[in-house]
Each structure stands twice: as C-alpha cells, then as structure tokens.
PDB file of N, CA and C in Angstrom:
ATOM      1  N   UNK N   1      50.177  61.461-166.596  1.00 75.00           N
ATOM      2  CA  UNK N   1      49.285  61.689-167.778  1.00 75.00           C
ATOM      3  C   UNK N   1      50.073  62.306-168.963  1.00 75.00           C
ATOM      4  N   UNK N   2      49.720  61.799-170.011  1.00 75.00           N
ATOM      5  CA  UNK N   2      50.386  62.253-171.308  1.00 75.00           C
ATOM      6  C   UNK N   2      49.551  63.281-171.946  1.00 75.00           C
ATOM      7  N   UNK N   3      50.061  64.371-172.190  1.00 80.00           N
ATOM      8  CA  UNK N   3      49.270  65.462-172.892  1.00 80.00           C
ATOM      9  C   UNK N   3      49.883  65.701-174.282  1.00 80.00           C
ATOM     10  N   UNK N   4      49.140  65.386-175.308  1.00 76.00           N
ATOM     11  CA  UNK N   4      49.622  65.534-176.677  1.00 76.00           C
ATOM     12  C   UNK N   4      49.870  66.977-176.955  1.00 76.00           C
ATOM     13  N   UNK N   5      50.701  67.275-177.942  1.00 79.00           N
ATOM     14  CA  UNK N   5      50.947  68.591-178.425  1.00 79.00           C
ATOM     15  C   UNK N   5      49.739  69.105-179.183  1.00 79.00           C
ATOM     16  N   UNK N   6      49.593  70.366-179.242  1.00 84.00           N
ATOM     17  CA  UNK N   6      48.395  70.893-180.040  1.00 84.00           C
ATOM     18  C   UNK N   6      48.623  70.635-181.421  1.00 84.00           C
ATOM     19  N   UNK N   7      47.587  70.240-182.121  1.00 83.00           N
ATOM     20  CA  UNK N   7      47.587  69.887-183.504  1.00 83.00           C
ATOM     21  C   UNK N   7      48.062  68.466-183.839  1.00 83.00           C
ATOM     22  N   UNK N   8      48.356  67.670-182.824  1.00 87.00           N
ATOM     23  CA  UNK N   8      48.841  66.235-183.199  1.00 87.00           C
ATOM     24  C   UNK N   8      47.555  65.451-183.406  1.00 87.00           C
ATOM     25  N   UNK N   9      47.721  64.700-184.560  1.00 89.00           N
ATOM     26  CA  UNK N   9      46.649  63.806-185.023  1.00 89.00           C
ATOM     27  C   UNK N   9      46.777  62.455-184.412  1.00 89.00           C
ATOM     28  N   UNK N  10      45.688  61.965-183.867  1.00 90.00           N
ATOM     29  CA  UNK N  10      45.532  60.543-183.281  1.00 90.00           C
ATOM     30  C   UNK N  10      44.507  59.848-184.072  1.00 90.00           C
ATOM     31  N   UNK N  11      44.834  58.721-184.621  1.00 92.00           N
ATOM     32  CA  UNK N  11      43.957  57.866-185.321  1.00 92.00           C
ATOM     33  C   UNK N  11      43.738  56.603-184.620  1.00 92.00           C
ATOM     34  N   UNK N  12      42.462  56.232-184.478  1.00 91.00           N
ATOM     35  CA  UNK N  12      42.137  54.963-183.812  1.00 91.00           C
ATOM     36  C   UNK N  12      41.621  53.910-184.855  1.00 91.00           C
ATOM     37  N   UNK N  13      42.476  52.914-185.004  1.00 88.00           N
ATOM     38  CA  UNK N  13      42.077  51.853-185.981  1.00 88.00           C
ATOM     39  C   UNK N  13      41.072  50.919-185.268  1.00 88.00           C
ATOM     40  N   UNK N  14      39.970  50.724-185.884  1.00 88.00           N
ATOM     41  CA  UNK N  14      38.903  49.892-185.181  1.00 88.00           C
ATOM     42  C   UNK N  14      39.016  48.567-185.495  1.00 88.00           C
ATOM     43  N   UNK N  15      39.564  48.121-186.520  1.00 89.00           N
ATOM     44  CA  UNK N  15      39.721  46.605-186.862  1.00 89.00           C
ATOM     45  C   UNK N  15      40.997  46.100-186.076  1.00 89.00           C
ATOM     46  N   UNK N  16      40.831  45.049-185.445  1.00 91.00           N
ATOM     47  CA  UNK N  16      41.824  44.304-184.644  1.00 91.00           C
ATOM     48  C   UNK N  16      42.957  43.912-185.585  1.00 91.00           C
ATOM     49  N   UNK N  17      44.287  43.903-185.057  1.00 90.00           N
ATOM     50  CA  UNK N  17      45.424  43.581-185.866  1.00 90.00           C
ATOM     51  C   UNK N  17      46.114  42.486-185.045  1.00 90.00           C
ATOM     52  N   UNK N  18      47.173  41.764-185.722  1.00 87.00           N
ATOM     53  CA  UNK N  18      47.847  40.819-185.113  1.00 87.00           C
ATOM     54  C   UNK N  18      49.204  41.446-184.886  1.00 87.00           C
ATOM     55  N   UNK N  19      49.609  41.606-183.599  1.00 87.00           N
ATOM     56  CA  UNK N  19      50.755  42.359-183.244  1.00 87.00           C
ATOM     57  C   UNK N  19      52.028  41.530-183.495  1.00 87.00           C
ATOM     58  N   UNK N  20      51.884  40.229-183.876  1.00 90.00           N
ATOM     59  CA  UNK N  20      53.225  39.469-184.154  1.00 90.00           C
ATOM     60  C   UNK N  20      53.780  39.884-185.316  1.00 90.00           C
ATOM     61  N   UNK N  21      53.071  40.644-186.212  1.00 88.00           N
ATOM     62  CA  UNK N  21      53.581  41.136-187.570  1.00 88.00           C
ATOM     63  C   UNK N  21      54.735  42.063-187.474  1.00 88.00           C
ATOM     64  N   UNK N  22      54.809  42.754-186.405  1.00 90.00           N
ATOM     65  CA  UNK N  22      55.929  43.781-186.243  1.00 90.00           C
ATOM     66  C   UNK N  22      55.601  45.074-186.693  1.00 90.00           C
ATOM     67  N   UNK N  23      56.481  46.101-186.443  1.00 91.00           N
ATOM     68  CA  UNK N  23      56.214  47.501-186.692  1.00 91.00           C
ATOM     69  C   UNK N  23      56.171  47.866-188.237  1.00 91.00           C
ATOM     70  N   UNK N  24      56.927  47.112-189.037  1.00 93.00           N
ATOM     71  CA  UNK N  24      56.992  47.403-190.356  1.00 93.00           C
ATOM     72  C   UNK N  24      55.686  47.152-191.121  1.00 93.00           C
ATOM     73  N   UNK N  25      55.121  45.960-190.693  1.00 93.00           N
ATOM     74  CA  UNK N  25      53.908  45.517-191.185  1.00 93.00           C
ATOM     75  C   UNK N  25      52.697  46.454-190.692  1.00 93.00           C
ATOM     76  N   UNK N  26      52.795  47.008-189.478  1.00 93.00           N
ATOM     77  CA  UNK N  26      51.859  47.946-188.933  1.00 93.00           C
ATOM     78  C   UNK N  26      51.929  49.320-189.717  1.00 93.00           C
ATOM     79  N   UNK N  27      53.122  49.546-189.998  1.00 93.00           N
ATOM     80  CA  UNK N  27      53.334  50.831-190.851  1.00 93.00           C
ATOM     81  C   UNK N  27      52.686  50.672-192.247  1.00 93.00           C
ATOM     82  N   UNK N  28      52.904  49.484-192.742  1.00 93.00           N
ATOM     83  CA  UNK N  28      52.194  49.100-194.029  1.00 93.00           C
ATOM     84  C   UNK N  28      50.742  49.162-194.061  1.00 93.00           C
ATOM     85  N   UNK N  29      50.170  48.755-192.879  1.00 92.00           N
ATOM     86  CA  UNK N  29      48.712  48.806-192.776  1.00 92.00           C
ATOM     87  C   UNK N  29      48.175  50.232-192.720  1.00 92.00           C
ATOM     88  N   UNK N  30      49.018  51.066-192.139  1.00 93.00           N
ATOM     89  CA  UNK N  30      48.690  52.438-192.010  1.00 93.00           C
ATOM     90  C   UNK N  30      48.678  53.120-193.381  1.00 93.00           C
ATOM     91  N   UNK N  31      49.691  52.782-194.144  1.00 95.00           N
ATOM     92  CA  UNK N  31      49.867  53.323-195.537  1.00 95.00           C
ATOM     93  C   UNK N  31      48.774  52.674-196.455  1.00 95.00           C
ATOM     94  N   UNK N  32      48.663  51.445-196.540  1.00 94.00           N
ATOM     95  CA  UNK N  32      47.813  50.895-197.571  1.00 94.00           C
ATOM     96  C   UNK N  32      46.343  50.777-197.146  1.00 94.00           C
ATOM     97  N   UNK N  33      46.013  50.504-195.974  1.00 90.00           N
ATOM     98  CA  UNK N  33      44.647  50.338-195.613  1.00 90.00           C
ATOM     99  C   UNK N  33      44.000  51.686-195.231  1.00 90.00           C
ATOM    100  N   UNK N  34      44.740  52.507-194.385  1.00 90.00           N
ATOM    101  CA  UNK N  34      44.132  53.785-193.987  1.00 90.00           C
ATOM    102  C   UNK N  34      44.448  54.978-194.919  1.00 90.00           C
ATOM    103  N   UNK N  35      45.442  54.689-195.803  1.00 94.00           N
ATOM    104  CA  UNK N  35      45.732  55.728-196.785  1.00 94.00           C
ATOM    105  C   UNK N  35      46.558  56.849-196.106  1.00 94.00           C
ATOM    106  N   UNK N  36      47.231  56.674-195.067  1.00 93.00           N
ATOM    107  CA  UNK N  36      47.924  57.691-194.361  1.00 93.00           C
ATOM    108  C   UNK N  36      49.482  57.488-194.413  1.00 93.00           C
ATOM    109  N   UNK N  37      50.243  58.539-194.199  1.00 93.00           N
ATOM    110  CA  UNK N  37      51.706  58.411-194.284  1.00 93.00           C
ATOM    111  C   UNK N  37      52.121  58.036-192.743  1.00 93.00           C
ATOM    112  N   UNK N  38      52.691  56.941-192.603  1.00 90.00           N
ATOM    113  CA  UNK N  38      53.136  56.579-191.189  1.00 90.00           C
ATOM    114  C   UNK N  38      54.308  57.295-190.735  1.00 90.00           C
ATOM    115  N   UNK N  39      54.912  57.972-191.510  1.00 91.00           N
ATOM    116  CA  UNK N  39      56.099  58.905-191.024  1.00 91.00           C
ATOM    117  C   UNK N  39      55.750  60.329-190.875  1.00 91.00           C
ATOM    118  N   UNK N  40      54.489  60.725-190.919  1.00 90.00           N
ATOM    119  CA  UNK N  40      54.166  62.127-190.899  1.00 90.00           C
ATOM    120  C   UNK N  40      54.112  62.601-189.475  1.00 90.00           C
ATOM    121  N   UNK N  41      54.137  61.850-188.472  1.00 88.00           N
ATOM    122  CA  UNK N  41      54.109  62.357-187.087  1.00 88.00           C
ATOM    123  C   UNK N  41      52.824  62.219-186.327  1.00 88.00           C
ATOM    124  N   UNK N  42      51.834  61.324-187.106  1.00 90.00           N
ATOM    125  CA  UNK N  42      50.586  61.043-186.424  1.00 90.00           C
ATOM    126  C   UNK N  42      50.723  59.888-185.497  1.00 90.00           C
ATOM    127  N   UNK N  43      49.821  59.730-184.679  1.00 91.00           N
ATOM    128  CA  UNK N  43      49.818  58.567-183.746  1.00 91.00           C
ATOM    129  C   UNK N  43      48.688  57.655-184.113  1.00 91.00           C
ATOM    130  N   UNK N  44      48.962  56.335-184.311  1.00 92.00           N
ATOM    131  CA  UNK N  44      47.939  55.401-184.741  1.00 92.00           C
ATOM    132  C   UNK N  44      47.805  54.462-183.484  1.00 92.00           C
ATOM    133  N   UNK N  45      46.646  54.317-183.101  1.00 92.00           N
ATOM    134  CA  UNK N  45      46.313  53.319-181.981  1.00 92.00           C
ATOM    135  C   UNK N  45      45.717  52.083-182.567  1.00 92.00           C
ATOM    136  N   UNK N  46      46.252  50.904-182.315  1.00 91.00           N
ATOM    137  CA  UNK N  46      45.778  49.646-182.780  1.00 91.00           C
ATOM    138  C   UNK N  46      45.230  48.894-181.522  1.00 91.00           C
ATOM    139  N   UNK N  47      44.383  47.893-181.907  1.00 90.00           N
ATOM    140  CA  UNK N  47      43.846  47.048-180.814  1.00 90.00           C
ATOM    141  C   UNK N  47      43.977  45.598-181.272  1.00 90.00           C
ATOM    142  N   UNK N  48      44.110  44.699-180.389  1.00 87.00           N
ATOM    143  CA  UNK N  48      44.179  43.290-180.614  1.00 87.00           C
ATOM    144  C   UNK N  48      42.799  42.693-180.718  1.00 87.00           C
ATOM    145  N   UNK N  49      42.737  41.371-181.291  1.00 84.00           N
ATOM    146  CA  UNK N  49      41.510  40.785-181.259  1.00 84.00           C
ATOM    147  C   UNK N  49      40.764  40.527-179.914  1.00 84.00           C
ATOM    148  N   UNK N  50      41.688  40.206-179.024  1.00 80.00           N
ATOM    149  CA  UNK N  50      41.245  40.109-177.548  1.00 80.00           C
ATOM    150  C   UNK N  50      41.396  41.577-177.047  1.00 80.00           C
ATOM    151  N   UNK N  51      40.450  42.220-176.573  1.00 71.00           N
ATOM    152  CA  UNK N  51      40.528  43.556-176.284  1.00 71.00           C
ATOM    153  C   UNK N  51      41.278  43.846-175.017  1.00 71.00           C
ATOM    154  N   UNK N  52      41.959  42.839-174.392  1.00 70.00           N
ATOM    155  CA  UNK N  52      42.715  43.024-173.176  1.00 70.00           C
ATOM    156  C   UNK N  52      44.218  43.137-173.416  1.00 70.00           C
ATOM    157  N   UNK N  53      44.597  43.385-174.611  1.00 63.00           N
ATOM    158  CA  UNK N  53      46.071  43.652-174.932  1.00 63.00           C
ATOM    159  C   UNK N  53      46.241  45.042-175.352  1.00 63.00           C
TER     160      UNK N  53
END
C-alpha cells in the first residue's frame, strides 16, 4: 500500500488522454488545460480512453 505524505495534492484528470504523446505532452496538459504547475510536487492521475489501461 502506498500512503501519501500529509499535504500531498492528488489531482484526478477526468478527460481521457492519449498516452502515446509522452510525459512532456502530459506535463503540458497539466500546465495548459488544468492551469497547474507540473513541477510543484503534485500527483496527477490520468486515464486512457479505454478504462482498462
């Protein structure tokens, strides 16, 4: 079991993303779409179009 540190922010992205784009594009989505700093230490959880990935 993973127990996050106290005060750790976890953000759940509800719109599916294409994981073939890579981590740089995912960081861009966090910055441009969600308006968050991808380097601030928060955790962003993405999902694929097929919910089995």
